[in-house]
Amino acid sequence: MALHALLGHSALLKLSTSFNGQLLSSSSSSPSFAAHPGNQSFSKKQFVVFSRKISGLYEARRIRRERELQVVKKDRKGPSLRRGEVSPPLSVPDHIPKPPYVGSNILPEIASEHQIPDSDGIAKMRAACELAARVLNFAGTLVKPSVTTNEIDKAVHRMIIDAGAYPSPLGYGGFPKSVCTSVNECMCHGIPDSRQLQNGDIINIDVTVYLNGYHGDTSRTFLCGEVSDALKNLVKVTEECLERGIGVCKDGAPFKKIGKIISKHAEKYGYSVVERFVGHGVGTVFHSEPLIFHQRNDEGGCMVEGQTFTIEPILTMGSTDCITWPDNWTAVATDGSPSAQFEHTILITKTGAEILTTC
């Protein structure tokens, strides 16, 4: 379950463009010329030519994104996403242990401690994450035209409590459901309701379970019926971004490498990375430091062996700006462009990262 990025923490990032291994900063008031190998400097003419190439590249990406979005809107004949009827929260048996935030509508603060479980804790994390992965796989089998997101929520809720676990989103800061279901232009934190899924929709299902005192957190974007090639590609590239983000993780690696490689891959296909939502530490606490930024950033800090956190990039075809519905949760793209998201909980090892949310 993604967190809102903290304003001021890394909201405004310096845009830089790389050439021959050097950086040209767009934040400076006057052009600076990067040193060329061989201690030769760029001439002003060379800089202008290079700048035009970069401007042309961004323009080409913008045009491609607009054309792709037009195809998606043409294929999707249905109206923009609208709120359906939200049924009351489902009950959880008293014998199932609940996270400490249950019973309060106050959104918990982000814990400052990085979560590094001991061997027993890692075993419990693996169990919680394996359950979350199984639940997510099951939820995906329910995605088909005419099924409501509320029906998905009920089925997920039942599977989680039958396993003796608690659905972590339920009651978190007042969230009224057991799973997040974000359809089409909903970037994140969609609340299940009476809306029926339509042929051609895409839907992100975000599952988190609380088992034996530990949270396991994962999400995936599923295709509903016959989906356009443009949307299929968005979903495919988003999953690839998650895989590449995990691929740079290991003990001692800078956290900022995650955002760099995700942004690079997304931009290759003309997509934008949503900056507003971030990954997070997870374990006995649902959300903690470190915050994982999925876009290029200059945040400090390095990964430590034994650390557990989520990576959960959101990619969009259009604007990264979103508005939050009056329910204080549902975040929808301002321009109506579709988005996709994938998420895993990982464990940092000496030489890489172990994906915990698998089954």
JSON list of C-alpha atoms in Angstrom, two decimals, residues 10-146:
[
{"chain": "A", "resi": 10, "resn": "SER", "atom": "CA", "xyz": [11.88, 15.19, -2.23]},
{"chain": "A", "resi": 11, "resn": "ALA", "atom": "CA", "xyz": [9.00, 16.90, -3.99]},
{"chain": "A", "resi": 12, "resn": "LEU", "atom": "CA", "xyz": [11.07, 19.19, -6.19]},
{"chain": "A", "resi": 13, "resn": "LEU", "atom": "CA", "xyz": [13.86, 17.41, -7.98]},
{"chain": "A", "resi": 14, "resn": "LYS", "atom": "CA", "xyz": [16.62, 18.88, -10.12]},
{"chain": "A", "resi": 15, "resn": "LEU", "atom": "CA", "xyz": [16.26, 17.77, -13.72]},
{"chain": "A", "resi": 16, "resn": "SER", "atom": "CA", "xyz": [19.52, 16.69, -15.26]},
{"chain": "A", "resi": 17, "resn": "THR", "atom": "CA", "xyz": [20.52, 15.30, -18.61]},
{"chain": "A", "resi": 18, "resn": "SER", "atom": "CA", "xyz": [23.49, 13.03, -19.08]},
{"chain": "A", "resi": 19, "resn": "PHE", "atom": "CA", "xyz": [26.00, 13.24, -21.94]},
{"chain": "A", "resi": 20, "resn": "ASN", "atom": "CA", "xyz": [29.30, 11.36, -22.10]},
{"chain": "A", "resi": 21, "resn": "GLY", "atom": "CA", "xyz": [29.00, 10.49, -18.43]},
{"chain": "A", "resi": 22, "resn": "GLN", "atom": "CA", "xyz": [28.64, 14.14, -17.33]},
{"chain": "A", "resi": 23, "resn": "LEU", "atom": "CA", "xyz": [25.59, 15.95, -16.01]},
{"chain": "A", "resi": 24, "resn": "LEU", "atom": "CA", "xyz": [24.11, 19.15, -17.35]},
{"chain": "A", "resi": 25, "resn": "SER", "atom": "CA", "xyz": [21.87, 20.67, -14.72]},
{"chain": "A", "resi": 26, "resn": "SER", "atom": "CA", "xyz": [18.67, 22.40, -15.81]},
{"chain": "A", "resi": 27, "resn": "SER", "atom": "CA", "xyz": [18.45, 24.26, -12.50]},
{"chain": "A", "resi": 28, "resn": "SER", "atom": "CA", "xyz": [21.39, 26.59, -13.13]},
{"chain": "A", "resi": 29, "resn": "SER", "atom": "CA", "xyz": [20.66, 30.11, -14.36]},
{"chain": "A", "resi": 30, "resn": "SER", "atom": "CA", "xyz": [23.20, 29.89, -17.17]},
{"chain": "A", "resi": 31, "resn": "PRO", "atom": "CA", "xyz": [24.42, 26.95, -19.24]},
{"chain": "A", "resi": 32, "resn": "SER", "atom": "CA", "xyz": [27.39, 25.06, -17.86]},
{"chain": "A", "resi": 33, "resn": "PHE", "atom": "CA", "xyz": [29.46, 22.92, -20.19]},
{"chain": "A", "resi": 34, "resn": "ALA", "atom": "CA", "xyz": [30.44, 19.42, -19.13]},
{"chain": "A", "resi": 35, "resn": "ALA", "atom": "CA", "xyz": [34.02, 18.37, -19.68]},
{"chain": "A", "resi": 36, "resn": "HIS", "atom": "CA", "xyz": [34.50, 16.15, -22.69]},
{"chain": "A", "resi": 37, "resn": "PRO", "atom": "CA", "xyz": [36.92, 13.21, -22.41]},
{"chain": "A", "resi": 38, "resn": "GLY", "atom": "CA", "xyz": [40.39, 14.42, -23.29]},
{"chain": "A", "resi": 39, "resn": "ASN", "atom": "CA", "xyz": [39.92, 17.67, -21.30]},
{"chain": "A", "resi": 40, "resn": "GLN", "atom": "CA", "xyz": [38.19, 19.34, -24.26]},
{"chain": "A", "resi": 41, "resn": "SER", "atom": "CA", "xyz": [35.26, 21.59, -23.45]},
{"chain": "A", "resi": 42, "resn": "PHE", "atom": "CA", "xyz": [31.97, 21.80, -25.35]},
{"chain": "A", "resi": 43, "resn": "SER", "atom": "CA", "xyz": [31.69, 24.86, -27.55]},
{"chain": "A", "resi": 44, "resn": "LYS", "atom": "CA", "xyz": [28.56, 26.97, -27.33]},
{"chain": "A", "resi": 45, "resn": "LYS", "atom": "CA", "xyz": [27.52, 25.63, -30.75]},
{"chain": "A", "resi": 46, "resn": "GLN", "atom": "CA", "xyz": [27.90, 22.03, -29.57]},
{"chain": "A", "resi": 47, "resn": "PHE", "atom": "CA", "xyz": [25.83, 22.78, -26.49]},
{"chain": "A", "resi": 48, "resn": "VAL", "atom": "CA", "xyz": [23.03, 24.31, -28.57]},
{"chain": "A", "resi": 49, "resn": "VAL", "atom": "CA", "xyz": [22.98, 21.29, -30.91]},
{"chain": "A", "resi": 50, "resn": "PHE", "atom": "CA", "xyz": [22.92, 18.92, -27.91]},
{"chain": "A", "resi": 51, "resn": "SER", "atom": "CA", "xyz": [20.11, 20.91, -26.28]},
{"chain": "A", "resi": 52, "resn": "ARG", "atom": "CA", "xyz": [18.05, 20.75, -29.46]},
{"chain": "A", "resi": 53, "resn": "LYS", "atom": "CA", "xyz": [18.50, 16.98, -29.61]},
{"chain": "A", "resi": 54, "resn": "ILE", "atom": "CA", "xyz": [17.29, 16.64, -26.04]},
{"chain": "A", "resi": 55, "resn": "SER", "atom": "CA", "xyz": [14.34, 18.98, -26.65]},
{"chain": "A", "resi": 56, "resn": "GLY", "atom": "CA", "xyz": [13.42, 16.96, -29.72]},
{"chain": "A", "resi": 57, "resn": "LEU", "atom": "CA", "xyz": [13.56, 13.74, -27.73]},
{"chain": "A", "resi": 58, "resn": "TYR", "atom": "CA", "xyz": [11.21, 15.06, -25.06]},
{"chain": "A", "resi": 59, "resn": "GLU", "atom": "CA", "xyz": [8.87, 16.42, -27.74]},
{"chain": "A", "resi": 60, "resn": "ALA", "atom": "CA", "xyz": [8.81, 13.04, -29.50]},
{"chain": "A", "resi": 61, "resn": "ARG", "atom": "CA", "xyz": [7.97, 11.33, -26.21]},
{"chain": "A", "resi": 62, "resn": "ARG", "atom": "CA", "xyz": [5.21, 13.85, -25.51]},
{"chain": "A", "resi": 63, "resn": "ILE", "atom": "CA", "xyz": [3.64, 13.31, -28.94]},
{"chain": "A", "resi": 64, "resn": "ARG", "atom": "CA", "xyz": [3.87, 9.54, -28.55]},
{"chain": "A", "resi": 65, "resn": "ARG", "atom": "CA", "xyz": [2.21, 9.71, -25.14]},
{"chain": "A", "resi": 66, "resn": "GLU", "atom": "CA", "xyz": [-0.62, 11.90, -26.47]},
{"chain": "A", "resi": 67, "resn": "ARG", "atom": "CA", "xyz": [-1.25, 9.59, -29.44]},
{"chain": "A", "resi": 68, "resn": "GLU", "atom": "CA", "xyz": [-1.24, 6.53, -27.20]},
{"chain": "A", "resi": 69, "resn": "LEU", "atom": "CA", "xyz": [-3.64, 8.20, -24.80]},
{"chain": "A", "resi": 70, "resn": "GLN", "atom": "CA", "xyz": [-5.99, 9.10, -27.66]},
{"chain": "A", "resi": 71, "resn": "VAL", "atom": "CA", "xyz": [-6.04, 5.44, -28.72]},
{"chain": "A", "resi": 72, "resn": "VAL", "atom": "CA", "xyz": [-6.85, 4.37, -25.17]},
{"chain": "A", "resi": 73, "resn": "LYS", "atom": "CA", "xyz": [-9.67, 6.89, -24.82]},
{"chain": "A", "resi": 74, "resn": "LYS", "atom": "CA", "xyz": [-11.06, 5.80, -28.19]},
{"chain": "A", "resi": 75, "resn": "ASP", "atom": "CA", "xyz": [-10.94, 2.13, -27.17]},
{"chain": "A", "resi": 76, "resn": "ARG", "atom": "CA", "xyz": [-12.44, 2.82, -23.78]},
{"chain": "A", "resi": 77, "resn": "LYS", "atom": "CA", "xyz": [-15.97, 3.79, -24.70]},
{"chain": "A", "resi": 78, "resn": "GLY", "atom": "CA", "xyz": [-17.18, 3.93, -21.13]},
{"chain": "A", "resi": 79, "resn": "PRO", "atom": "CA", "xyz": [-17.39, 7.09, -19.02]},
{"chain": "A", "resi": 80, "resn": "SER", "atom": "CA", "xyz": [-14.72, 8.34, -16.66]},
{"chain": "A", "resi": 81, "resn": "LEU", "atom": "CA", "xyz": [-14.41, 6.59, -13.33]},
{"chain": "A", "resi": 82, "resn": "ARG", "atom": "CA", "xyz": [-17.20, 7.42, -10.90]},
{"chain": "A", "resi": 83, "resn": "ARG", "atom": "CA", "xyz": [-17.75, 6.43, -7.30]},
{"chain": "A", "resi": 84, "resn": "GLY", "atom": "CA", "xyz": [-20.19, 3.55, -6.77]},
{"chain": "A", "resi": 85, "resn": "GLU", "atom": "CA", "xyz": [-21.95, 2.62, -3.56]},
{"chain": "A", "resi": 86, "resn": "VAL", "atom": "CA", "xyz": [-19.58, 1.69, -0.73]},
{"chain": "A", "resi": 87, "resn": "SER", "atom": "CA", "xyz": [-20.89, -0.99, 1.61]},
{"chain": "A", "resi": 88, "resn": "PRO", "atom": "CA", "xyz": [-20.03, -1.07, 5.34]},
{"chain": "A", "resi": 89, "resn": "PRO", "atom": "CA", "xyz": [-16.67, -2.51, 6.46]},
{"chain": "A", "resi": 90, "resn": "LEU", "atom": "CA", "xyz": [-16.56, -6.26, 6.91]},
{"chain": "A", "resi": 91, "resn": "SER", "atom": "CA", "xyz": [-16.04, -7.76, 10.36]},
{"chain": "A", "resi": 92, "resn": "VAL", "atom": "CA", "xyz": [-13.01, -9.69, 11.58]},
{"chain": "A", "resi": 93, "resn": "PRO", "atom": "CA", "xyz": [-13.33, -12.45, 14.23]},
{"chain": "A", "resi": 94, "resn": "ASP", "atom": "CA", "xyz": [-12.15, -11.43, 17.69]},
{"chain": "A", "resi": 95, "resn": "HIS", "atom": "CA", "xyz": [-9.57, -14.21, 17.89]},
{"chain": "A", "resi": 96, "resn": "ILE", "atom": "CA", "xyz": [-7.53, -12.78, 14.99]},
{"chain": "A", "resi": 97, "resn": "PRO", "atom": "CA", "xyz": [-4.78, -10.41, 16.22]},
{"chain": "A", "resi": 98, "resn": "LYS", "atom": "CA", "xyz": [-5.17, -6.87, 14.90]},
{"chain": "A", "resi": 99, "resn": "PRO", "atom": "CA", "xyz": [-2.59, -4.16, 14.18]},
{"chain": "A", "resi": 100, "resn": "PRO", "atom": "CA", "xyz": [-2.38, -1.40, 16.81]},
{"chain": "A", "resi": 101, "resn": "TYR", "atom": "CA", "xyz": [-3.96, 1.24, 14.55]},
{"chain": "A", "resi": 102, "resn": "VAL", "atom": "CA", "xyz": [-7.28, -0.61, 14.32]},
{"chain": "A", "resi": 103, "resn": "GLY", "atom": "CA", "xyz": [-10.04, 1.28, 16.13]},
{"chain": "A", "resi": 104, "resn": "SER", "atom": "CA", "xyz": [-8.65, 4.75, 15.37]},
{"chain": "A", "resi": 105, "resn": "ASN", "atom": "CA", "xyz": [-9.43, 6.84, 12.30]},
{"chain": "A", "resi": 106, "resn": "ILE", "atom": "CA", "xyz": [-6.22, 8.82, 12.76]},
{"chain": "A", "resi": 107, "resn": "LEU", "atom": "CA", "xyz": [-3.64, 8.11, 10.06]},
{"chain": "A", "resi": 108, "resn": "PRO", "atom": "CA", "xyz": [-0.55, 6.66, 11.81]},
{"chain": "A", "resi": 109, "resn": "GLU", "atom": "CA", "xyz": [2.71, 8.55, 11.48]},
{"chain": "A", "resi": 110, "resn": "ILE", "atom": "CA", "xyz": [5.52, 7.02, 9.46]},
{"chain": "A", "resi": 111, "resn": "ALA", "atom": "CA", "xyz": [7.84, 5.14, 11.82]},
{"chain": "A", "resi": 112, "resn": "SER", "atom": "CA", "xyz": [11.37, 6.52, 11.65]},
{"chain": "A", "resi": 113, "resn": "GLU", "atom": "CA", "xyz": [13.10, 3.21, 12.38]},
{"chain": "A", "resi": 114, "resn": "HIS", "atom": "CA", "xyz": [14.24, 1.07, 9.46]},
{"chain": "A", "resi": 115, "resn": "GLN", "atom": "CA", "xyz": [12.89, -2.45, 9.88]},
{"chain": "A", "resi": 116, "resn": "ILE", "atom": "CA", "xyz": [15.52, -5.19, 10.07]},
{"chain": "A", "resi": 117, "resn": "PRO", "atom": "CA", "xyz": [13.87, -8.33, 11.45]},
{"chain": "A", "resi": 118, "resn": "ASP", "atom": "CA", "xyz": [15.84, -11.08, 13.19]},
{"chain": "A", "resi": 119, "resn": "SER", "atom": "CA", "xyz": [15.81, -14.68, 11.91]},
{"chain": "A", "resi": 120, "resn": "ASP", "atom": "CA", "xyz": [12.48, -15.40, 13.59]},
{"chain": "A", "resi": 121, "resn": "GLY", "atom": "CA", "xyz": [11.05, -12.18, 12.22]},
{"chain": "A", "resi": 122, "resn": "ILE", "atom": "CA", "xyz": [12.24, -12.99, 8.71]},
{"chain": "A", "resi": 123, "resn": "ALA", "atom": "CA", "xyz": [10.49, -16.37, 8.91]},
{"chain": "A", "resi": 124, "resn": "LYS", "atom": "CA", "xyz": [7.28, -14.63, 9.94]},
{"chain": "A", "resi": 125, "resn": "MET", "atom": "CA", "xyz": [7.73, -12.02, 7.21]},
{"chain": "A", "resi": 126, "resn": "ARG", "atom": "CA", "xyz": [8.08, -14.79, 4.63]},
{"chain": "A", "resi": 127, "resn": "ALA", "atom": "CA", "xyz": [4.85, -16.38, 5.86]},
{"chain": "A", "resi": 128, "resn": "ALA", "atom": "CA", "xyz": [2.93, -13.09, 5.75]},
{"chain": "A", "resi": 129, "resn": "CYS", "atom": "CA", "xyz": [4.29, -12.20, 2.32]},
{"chain": "A", "resi": 130, "resn": "GLU", "atom": "CA", "xyz": [3.59, -15.67, 0.92]},
{"chain": "A", "resi": 131, "resn": "LEU", "atom": "CA", "xyz": [-0.02, -15.39, 2.09]},
{"chain": "A", "resi": 132, "resn": "ALA", "atom": "CA", "xyz": [-0.34, -11.92, 0.55]},
{"chain": "A", "resi": 133, "resn": "ALA", "atom": "CA", "xyz": [0.96, -13.30, -2.76]},
{"chain": "A", "resi": 134, "resn": "ARG", "atom": "CA", "xyz": [-1.52, -16.18, -2.72]},
{"chain": "A", "resi": 135, "resn": "VAL", "atom": "CA", "xyz": [-4.39, -13.82, -1.95]},
{"chain": "A", "resi": 136, "resn": "LEU", "atom": "CA", "xyz": [-3.34, -11.51, -4.78]},
{"chain": "A", "resi": 137, "resn": "ASN", "atom": "CA", "xyz": [-3.18, -14.41, -7.23]},
{"chain": "A", "resi": 138, "resn": "PHE", "atom": "CA", "xyz": [-6.67, -15.46, -6.18]},
{"chain": "A", "resi": 139, "resn": "ALA", "atom": "CA", "xyz": [-8.00, -11.91, -6.49]},
{"chain": "A", "resi": 140, "resn": "GLY", "atom": "CA", "xyz": [-6.67, -11.77, -10.04]},
{"chain": "A", "resi": 141, "resn": "THR", "atom": "CA", "xyz": [-8.79, -14.76, -11.04]},
{"chain": "A", "resi": 142, "resn": "LEU", "atom": "CA", "xyz": [-11.89, -12.76, -10.12]},
{"chain": "A", "resi": 143, "resn": "VAL", "atom": "CA", "xyz": [-11.14, -9.93, -12.55]},
{"chain": "A", "resi": 144, "resn": "LYS", "atom": "CA", "xyz": [-13.66, -10.11, -15.39]},
{"chain": "A", "resi": 145, "resn": "PRO", "atom": "CA", "xyz": [-16.36, -7.88, -16.88]},
{"chain": "A", "resi": 146, "resn": "SER", "atom": "CA", "xyz": [-19.47, -7.34, -14.68]}
]
